[in-house]
PDB file of C-alpha atoms and ligand atoms in Angstrom:
ATOM      1  CA  MET A   1     -10.902 -15.954  19.104  1.00 88.00           C
ATOM      2  CA  LEU A   2      -7.512 -14.538  18.181  1.00 95.00           C
ATOM      3  CA  SER A   3      -4.467 -15.628  20.099  1.00 96.00           C
ATOM      4  CA  PRO A   4      -2.573 -12.703  21.675  1.00 97.00           C
ATOM      5  CA  LYS A   5       0.322 -13.442  19.319  1.00 97.00           C
ATOM      6  CA  ILE A   6      -1.844 -13.187  16.192  1.00 98.00           C
ATOM      7  CA  GLU A   7      -3.652 -10.122  17.525  1.00 98.00           C
ATOM      8  CA  THR A   8      -0.331  -8.345  18.080  1.00 98.00           C
ATOM      9  CA  ALA A   9       0.920  -9.351  14.624  1.00 98.00           C
ATOM     10  CA  LEU A  10      -2.293  -8.136  12.963  1.00 98.00           C
ATOM     11  CA  ASN A  11      -2.106  -4.852  14.856  1.00 98.00           C
ATOM     12  CA  GLN A  12       1.457  -4.411  13.592  1.00 98.00           C
ATOM     13  CA  GLN A  13       0.059  -4.782  10.087  1.00 98.00           C
ATOM     14  CA  VAL A  14      -2.555  -2.129  10.934  1.00 98.00           C
ATOM     15  CA  VAL A  15       0.362   0.226  11.662  1.00 98.00           C
ATOM     16  CA  LEU A  16       2.035  -0.607   8.352  1.00 98.00           C
ATOM     17  CA  GLU A  17      -1.146  -0.068   6.302  1.00 98.00           C
ATOM     18  CA  ALA A  18      -1.845   3.216   8.128  1.00 98.00           C
ATOM     19  CA  GLU A  19       1.735   4.341   7.476  1.00 98.00           C
ATOM     20  CA  SER A  20       1.352   3.391   3.805  1.00 98.00           C
ATOM     21  CA  SER A  21      -1.767   5.519   3.531  1.00 98.00           C
ATOM     22  CA  GLN A  22      -0.025   8.431   5.233  1.00 98.00           C
ATOM     23  CA  ILE A  23       3.114   8.199   3.063  1.00 98.00           C
ATOM     24  CA  TYR A  24       1.123   8.050  -0.186  1.00 98.00           C
ATOM     25  CA  LEU A  25      -0.974  10.988   0.995  1.00 98.00           C
ATOM     26  CA  ALA A  26       2.192  13.038   1.570  1.00 98.00           C
ATOM     27  CA  MET A  27       3.473  12.016  -1.875  1.00 98.00           C
ATOM     28  CA  ALA A  28       0.121  12.951  -3.447  1.00 97.00           C
ATOM     29  CA  SER A  29       0.169  16.386  -1.865  1.00 98.00           C
ATOM     30  CA  TRP A  30       3.754  17.006  -3.048  1.00 98.00           C
ATOM     31  CA  ALA A  31       2.864  15.884  -6.589  1.00 97.00           C
ATOM     32  CA  GLU A  32      -0.169  18.179  -6.634  1.00 97.00           C
ATOM     33  CA  VAL A  33       1.890  21.185  -5.527  1.00 98.00           C
ATOM     34  CA  GLU A  34       4.504  20.350  -8.193  1.00 96.00           C
ATOM     35  CA  GLY A  35       1.802  20.376 -10.872  1.00 95.00           C
ATOM     36  CA  TYR A  36       1.667  16.631 -11.534  1.00 95.00           C
ATOM     37  CA  GLU A  37      -2.085  16.275 -11.634  1.00 95.00           C
ATOM     38  CA  GLY A  38      -2.266  12.687 -12.881  1.00 96.00           C
ATOM     39  CA  ILE A  39       0.364  11.456 -10.441  1.00 96.00           C
ATOM     40  CA  SER A  40      -1.304  13.185  -7.509  1.00 96.00           C
ATOM     41  CA  ASN A  41      -4.724  11.720  -8.444  1.00 95.00           C
ATOM     42  CA  PHE A  42      -3.174   8.278  -8.618  1.00 96.00           C
ATOM     43  CA  LEU A  43      -1.466   8.686  -5.234  1.00 96.00           C
ATOM     44  CA  PHE A  44      -4.533  10.150  -3.502  1.00 96.00           C
ATOM     45  CA  LYS A  45      -6.450   7.061  -4.666  1.00 95.00           C
ATOM     46  CA  HIS A  46      -3.626   4.789  -3.583  1.00 96.00           C
ATOM     47  CA  SER A  47      -3.672   6.398  -0.139  1.00 97.00           C
ATOM     48  CA  ASP A  48      -7.425   5.709   0.128  1.00 97.00           C
ATOM     49  CA  GLU A  49      -6.825   2.067  -0.808  1.00 96.00           C
ATOM     50  CA  GLU A  50      -4.255   1.691   1.957  1.00 98.00           C
ATOM     51  CA  ARG A  51      -6.660   3.186   4.481  1.00 98.00           C
ATOM     52  CA  MET A  52      -9.204   0.603   3.364  1.00 98.00           C
ATOM     53  CA  HIS A  53      -6.576  -2.144   3.895  1.00 98.00           C
ATOM     54  CA  MET A  54      -6.096  -0.816   7.429  1.00 98.00           C
ATOM     55  CA  LEU A  55      -9.849  -0.673   8.136  1.00 98.00           C
ATOM     56  CA  LYS A  56     -10.380  -4.204   6.886  1.00 98.00           C
ATOM     57  CA  LEU A  57      -7.776  -5.439   9.368  1.00 98.00           C
ATOM     58  CA  VAL A  58      -9.221  -3.418  12.271  1.00 98.00           C
ATOM     59  CA  LYS A  59     -12.712  -4.827  11.593  1.00 98.00           C
ATOM     60  CA  PHE A  60     -11.377  -8.376  11.337  1.00 98.00           C
ATOM     61  CA  ILE A  61      -9.461  -8.096  14.617  1.00 98.00           C
ATOM     62  CA  ASN A  62     -12.551  -6.709  16.387  1.00 98.00           C
ATOM     63  CA  GLU A  63     -14.875  -9.333  14.904  1.00 98.00           C
ATOM     64  CA  ARG A  64     -12.622 -12.086  16.195  1.00 97.00           C
ATOM     65  CA  GLY A  65     -12.692 -10.838  19.766  1.00 97.00           C
ATOM     66  CA  GLY A  66      -9.527  -8.760  19.650  1.00 98.00           C
ATOM     67  CA  HIS A  67      -9.034  -4.995  19.667  1.00 98.00           C
ATOM     68  CA  GLY A  68      -7.850  -3.185  16.549  1.00 98.00           C
ATOM     69  CA  ILE A  69      -5.593  -0.403  17.754  1.00 98.00           C
ATOM     70  CA  ILE A  70      -5.439   2.857  15.786  1.00 98.00           C
ATOM     71  CA  PRO A  71      -1.797   3.931  15.806  1.00 97.00           C
ATOM     72  CA  LYS A  72      -0.053   7.252  16.114  1.00 96.00           C
ATOM     73  CA  LEU A  73       1.874   7.973  12.926  1.00 97.00           C
ATOM     74  CA  ALA A  74       5.148   9.707  12.157  1.00 96.00           C
ATOM     75  CA  GLN A  75       5.114  12.588   9.693  1.00 97.00           C
ATOM     76  CA  PRO A  76       6.213  11.348   6.257  1.00 97.00           C
ATOM     77  CA  PRO A  77       8.659  13.419   4.166  1.00 97.00           C
ATOM     78  CA  ALA A  78       6.966  16.490   2.691  1.00 97.00           C
ATOM     79  CA  LYS A  79       9.335  16.778  -0.284  1.00 97.00           C
ATOM     80  CA  TYR A  80      10.610  14.304  -2.846  1.00 97.00           C
ATOM     81  CA  LYS A  81      13.587  14.501  -5.205  1.00 96.00           C
ATOM     82  CA  GLY A  82      11.527  13.808  -8.309  1.00 94.00           C
ATOM     83  CA  ILE A  83       8.955  11.421  -9.697  1.00 94.00           C
ATOM     84  CA  LYS A  84      11.411   8.603 -10.370  1.00 95.00           C
ATOM     85  CA  PRO A  85      12.795   8.465  -6.803  1.00 96.00           C
ATOM     86  CA  LEU A  86       9.245   8.840  -5.536  1.00 97.00           C
ATOM     87  CA  PHE A  87       7.977   5.802  -7.434  1.00 97.00           C
ATOM     88  CA  GLN A  88      11.095   3.844  -6.475  1.00 97.00           C
ATOM     89  CA  MET A  89      10.079   4.516  -2.854  1.00 98.00           C
ATOM     90  CA  VAL A  90       6.552   3.276  -3.671  1.00 98.00           C
ATOM     91  CA  LEU A  91       7.954   0.054  -5.146  1.00 98.00           C
ATOM     92  CA  ASP A  92      10.372  -0.496  -2.237  1.00 98.00           C
ATOM     93  CA  HIS A  93       7.558   0.138   0.215  1.00 98.00           C
ATOM     94  CA  GLU A  94       5.220  -2.345  -1.469  1.00 97.00           C
ATOM     95  CA  ILE A  95       7.962  -4.993  -1.511  1.00 98.00           C
ATOM     96  CA  HIS A  96       8.386  -4.414   2.231  1.00 98.00           C
ATOM     97  CA  VAL A  97       4.602  -4.714   2.806  1.00 98.00           C
ATOM     98  CA  SER A  98       4.521  -7.980   0.837  1.00 97.00           C
ATOM     99  CA  SER A  99       7.293  -9.417   2.949  1.00 98.00           C
ATOM    100  CA  GLU A 100       5.453  -8.449   6.153  1.00 98.00           C
ATOM    101  CA  ILE A 101       2.232 -10.053   4.863  1.00 98.00           C
ATOM    102  CA  ASN A 102       4.180 -13.228   4.110  1.00 98.00           C
ATOM    103  CA  LYS A 103       5.557 -13.238   7.654  1.00 98.00           C
ATOM    104  CA  LEU A 104       2.015 -12.859   8.992  1.00 98.00           C
ATOM    105  CA  VAL A 105       0.825 -15.790   6.900  1.00 98.00           C
ATOM    106  CA  ASP A 106       3.707 -17.830   8.264  1.00 98.00           C
ATOM    107  CA  ILE A 107       2.817 -16.959  11.886  1.00 97.00           C
ATOM    108  CA  CYS A 108      -0.804 -18.048  11.224  1.00 97.00           C
ATOM    109  CA  LEU A 109       0.331 -21.430   9.941  1.00 97.00           C
ATOM    110  CA  LYS A 110       2.640 -21.943  12.918  1.00 97.00           C
ATOM    111  CA  GLU A 111      -0.172 -20.974  15.313  1.00 96.00           C
ATOM    112  CA  LYS A 112      -2.681 -23.104  13.347  1.00 97.00           C
ATOM    113  CA  ASP A 113      -5.014 -20.102  12.940  1.00 97.00           C
ATOM    114  CA  TYR A 114      -6.560 -21.124   9.612  1.00 97.00           C
ATOM    115  CA  THR A 115      -9.323 -18.503   9.759  1.00 97.00           C
ATOM    116  CA  THR A 116      -6.823 -15.646   9.845  1.00 98.00           C
ATOM    117  CA  HIS A 117      -4.709 -17.468   7.292  1.00 98.00           C
ATOM    118  CA  ASN A 118      -7.724 -17.569   4.984  1.00 98.00           C
ATOM    119  CA  PHE A 119      -8.500 -13.885   5.616  1.00 98.00           C
ATOM    120  CA  LEU A 120      -4.924 -12.941   4.715  1.00 98.00           C
ATOM    121  CA  GLN A 121      -5.110 -14.550   1.284  1.00 98.00           C
ATOM    122  CA  TRP A 122      -6.882 -11.397   0.064  1.00 98.00           C
ATOM    123  CA  TYR A 123      -3.826  -9.371   1.142  1.00 98.00           C
ATOM    124  CA  VAL A 124      -1.464 -11.818  -0.535  1.00 98.00           C
ATOM    125  CA  SER A 125      -3.143 -11.362  -3.931  1.00 97.00           C
ATOM    126  CA  GLU A 126      -3.552  -7.626  -3.378  1.00 96.00           C
ATOM    127  CA  GLN A 127       0.191  -7.308  -2.797  1.00 96.00           C
ATOM    128  CA  ILE A 128       0.973  -9.218  -5.991  1.00 96.00           C
ATOM    129  CA  GLU A 129      -1.094  -6.654  -7.918  1.00 95.00           C
ATOM    130  CA  GLU A 130       0.322  -3.639  -6.115  1.00 95.00           C
ATOM    131  CA  GLU A 131       3.911  -4.735  -6.594  1.00 96.00           C
ATOM    132  CA  ALA A 132       3.293  -5.526 -10.277  1.00 96.00           C
ATOM    133  CA  LEU A 133       1.759  -2.092 -10.831  1.00 95.00           C
ATOM    134  CA  ALA A 134       4.622  -0.305  -9.049  1.00 96.00           C
ATOM    135  CA  ARG A 135       7.124  -2.281 -11.186  1.00 97.00           C
ATOM    136  CA  LYS A 136       5.242  -1.388 -14.369  1.00 95.00           C
ATOM    137  CA  ILE A 137       5.355   2.287 -13.432  1.00 96.00           C
ATOM    138  CA  MET A 138       9.103   2.135 -12.675  1.00 96.00           C
ATOM    139  CA  ASP A 139       9.748   0.417 -16.021  1.00 95.00           C
ATOM    140  CA  LYS A 140       7.955   3.255 -17.801  1.00 94.00           C
ATOM    141  CA  LEU A 141       9.933   5.864 -15.876  1.00 95.00           C
ATOM    142  CA  LYS A 142      13.222   4.144 -16.740  1.00 94.00           C
ATOM    143  CA  LEU A 143      12.280   4.293 -20.425  1.00 93.00           C
ATOM    144  CA  ILE A 144      11.402   7.992 -20.208  1.00 92.00           C
ATOM    145  CA  GLY A 145      14.604   8.952 -18.378  1.00 90.00           C
ATOM    146  CA  ASP A 146      14.954  12.724 -17.903  1.00 85.00           C
ATOM    147  CA  ASP A 147      12.839  13.697 -20.889  1.00 87.00           C
ATOM    148  CA  LYS A 148      10.475  16.519 -19.826  1.00 88.00           C
ATOM    149  CA  ALA A 149       7.922  15.798 -22.539  1.00 91.00           C
ATOM    150  CA  GLY A 150       7.996  12.175 -21.439  1.00 92.00           C
ATOM    151  CA  HIS A 151       7.239  13.227 -17.872  1.00 91.00           C
ATOM    152  CA  TYR A 152       4.307  15.287 -19.116  1.00 91.00           C
ATOM    153  CA  LEU A 153       2.858  12.308 -20.979  1.00 91.00           C
ATOM    154  CA  PHE A 154       3.570   9.981 -18.070  1.00 94.00           C
ATOM    155  CA  ASP A 155       1.632  12.286 -15.750  1.00 94.00           C
ATOM    156  CA  ARG A 156      -1.266  12.366 -18.180  1.00 91.00           C
ATOM    157  CA  ASP A 157      -1.214   8.573 -18.591  1.00 89.00           C
ATOM    158  CA  LEU A 158      -1.126   7.885 -14.887  1.00 88.00           C
ATOM    159  CA  SER A 159      -4.601   9.349 -14.477  1.00 81.00           C
ATOM    160  CA  SER A 160      -5.911   6.560 -16.658  1.00 77.00           C
ATOM    161  CA  ILE A 161      -3.852   3.746 -15.087  1.00 74.00           C
ATOM    162  CA  ALA A 162      -6.110   2.104 -12.569  1.00 59.00           C
ATOM    163  CA  ALA A 163      -5.096   2.759  -8.999  1.00 60.00           C
ATOM    164  CA  PRO A 164      -4.291  -0.422  -7.100  1.00 59.00           C
ATOM    165  CA  ALA A 165      -7.424  -2.536  -7.322  1.00 54.00           C
ATOM    166  CA  GLY A 166      -7.889  -2.712  -3.562  1.00 51.00           C
ATOM    167  CA  GLY A 167     -11.447  -2.416  -2.311  1.00 46.00           C
ATOM    168  CA  GLY A 168     -12.865  -2.399  -5.802  1.00 44.00           C
ATOM    169  CA  LYS A 169     -12.630  -6.162  -5.852  1.00 42.00           C
ATOM    170  CA  GLU A 170     -14.284  -6.583  -2.518  1.00 40.00           C
ATOM    171  CA  GLY A 171     -17.487  -8.524  -2.604  1.00 34.00           C
ATOM    172  CA  LYS A 172     -16.973  -9.597  -6.206  1.00 28.00           C
TER     173      LYS A 172
HETATM  174 FE1  LIG B 201      -1.785  -2.277   1.705  1.00 79.58          FE
HETATM  175 FE2  LIG B 201       0.072  -1.578  -0.454  1.00 79.58          FE
HETATM  176  O1  LIG B 201      -0.089  -2.294   1.182  1.00 79.58           O
END
């Protein structure tokens, strides 16, 4: 059984994962309209992964006798200043998510909820991968700078860069 404190903290994480999915969906739609096919494919997939992160939490909360609450979400920005600022936002967002996951892990230890602590280890390693991928993408964009041909190739390459591993690893 979840303590009310842990249930509330997990539901806050549900909000964050749902917001992540929504933000990446808005970014994907913008990229598609701007003609960045590879980037939009990548972001649509990333949005799906975040929804899966949210679902996994909701199911866990419910299984442990709590109630996973589906939140109301704010509308994310519809427009972005360019692909570099967009991916900087992705990186900043993932760093924020990692820090929130770490706080959750800390709460579990303080509350001696080792089951939830164990469950959260999946999120800890997922965040390491997501942050590393976002950093790799930003490094590439810094190299390319404002070069239009570089942006074209980057967009093409991003289709082949695996989206964050997410659910793909589940059950393996
Ligand atoms: Fe599920 Fe990228 O945070």
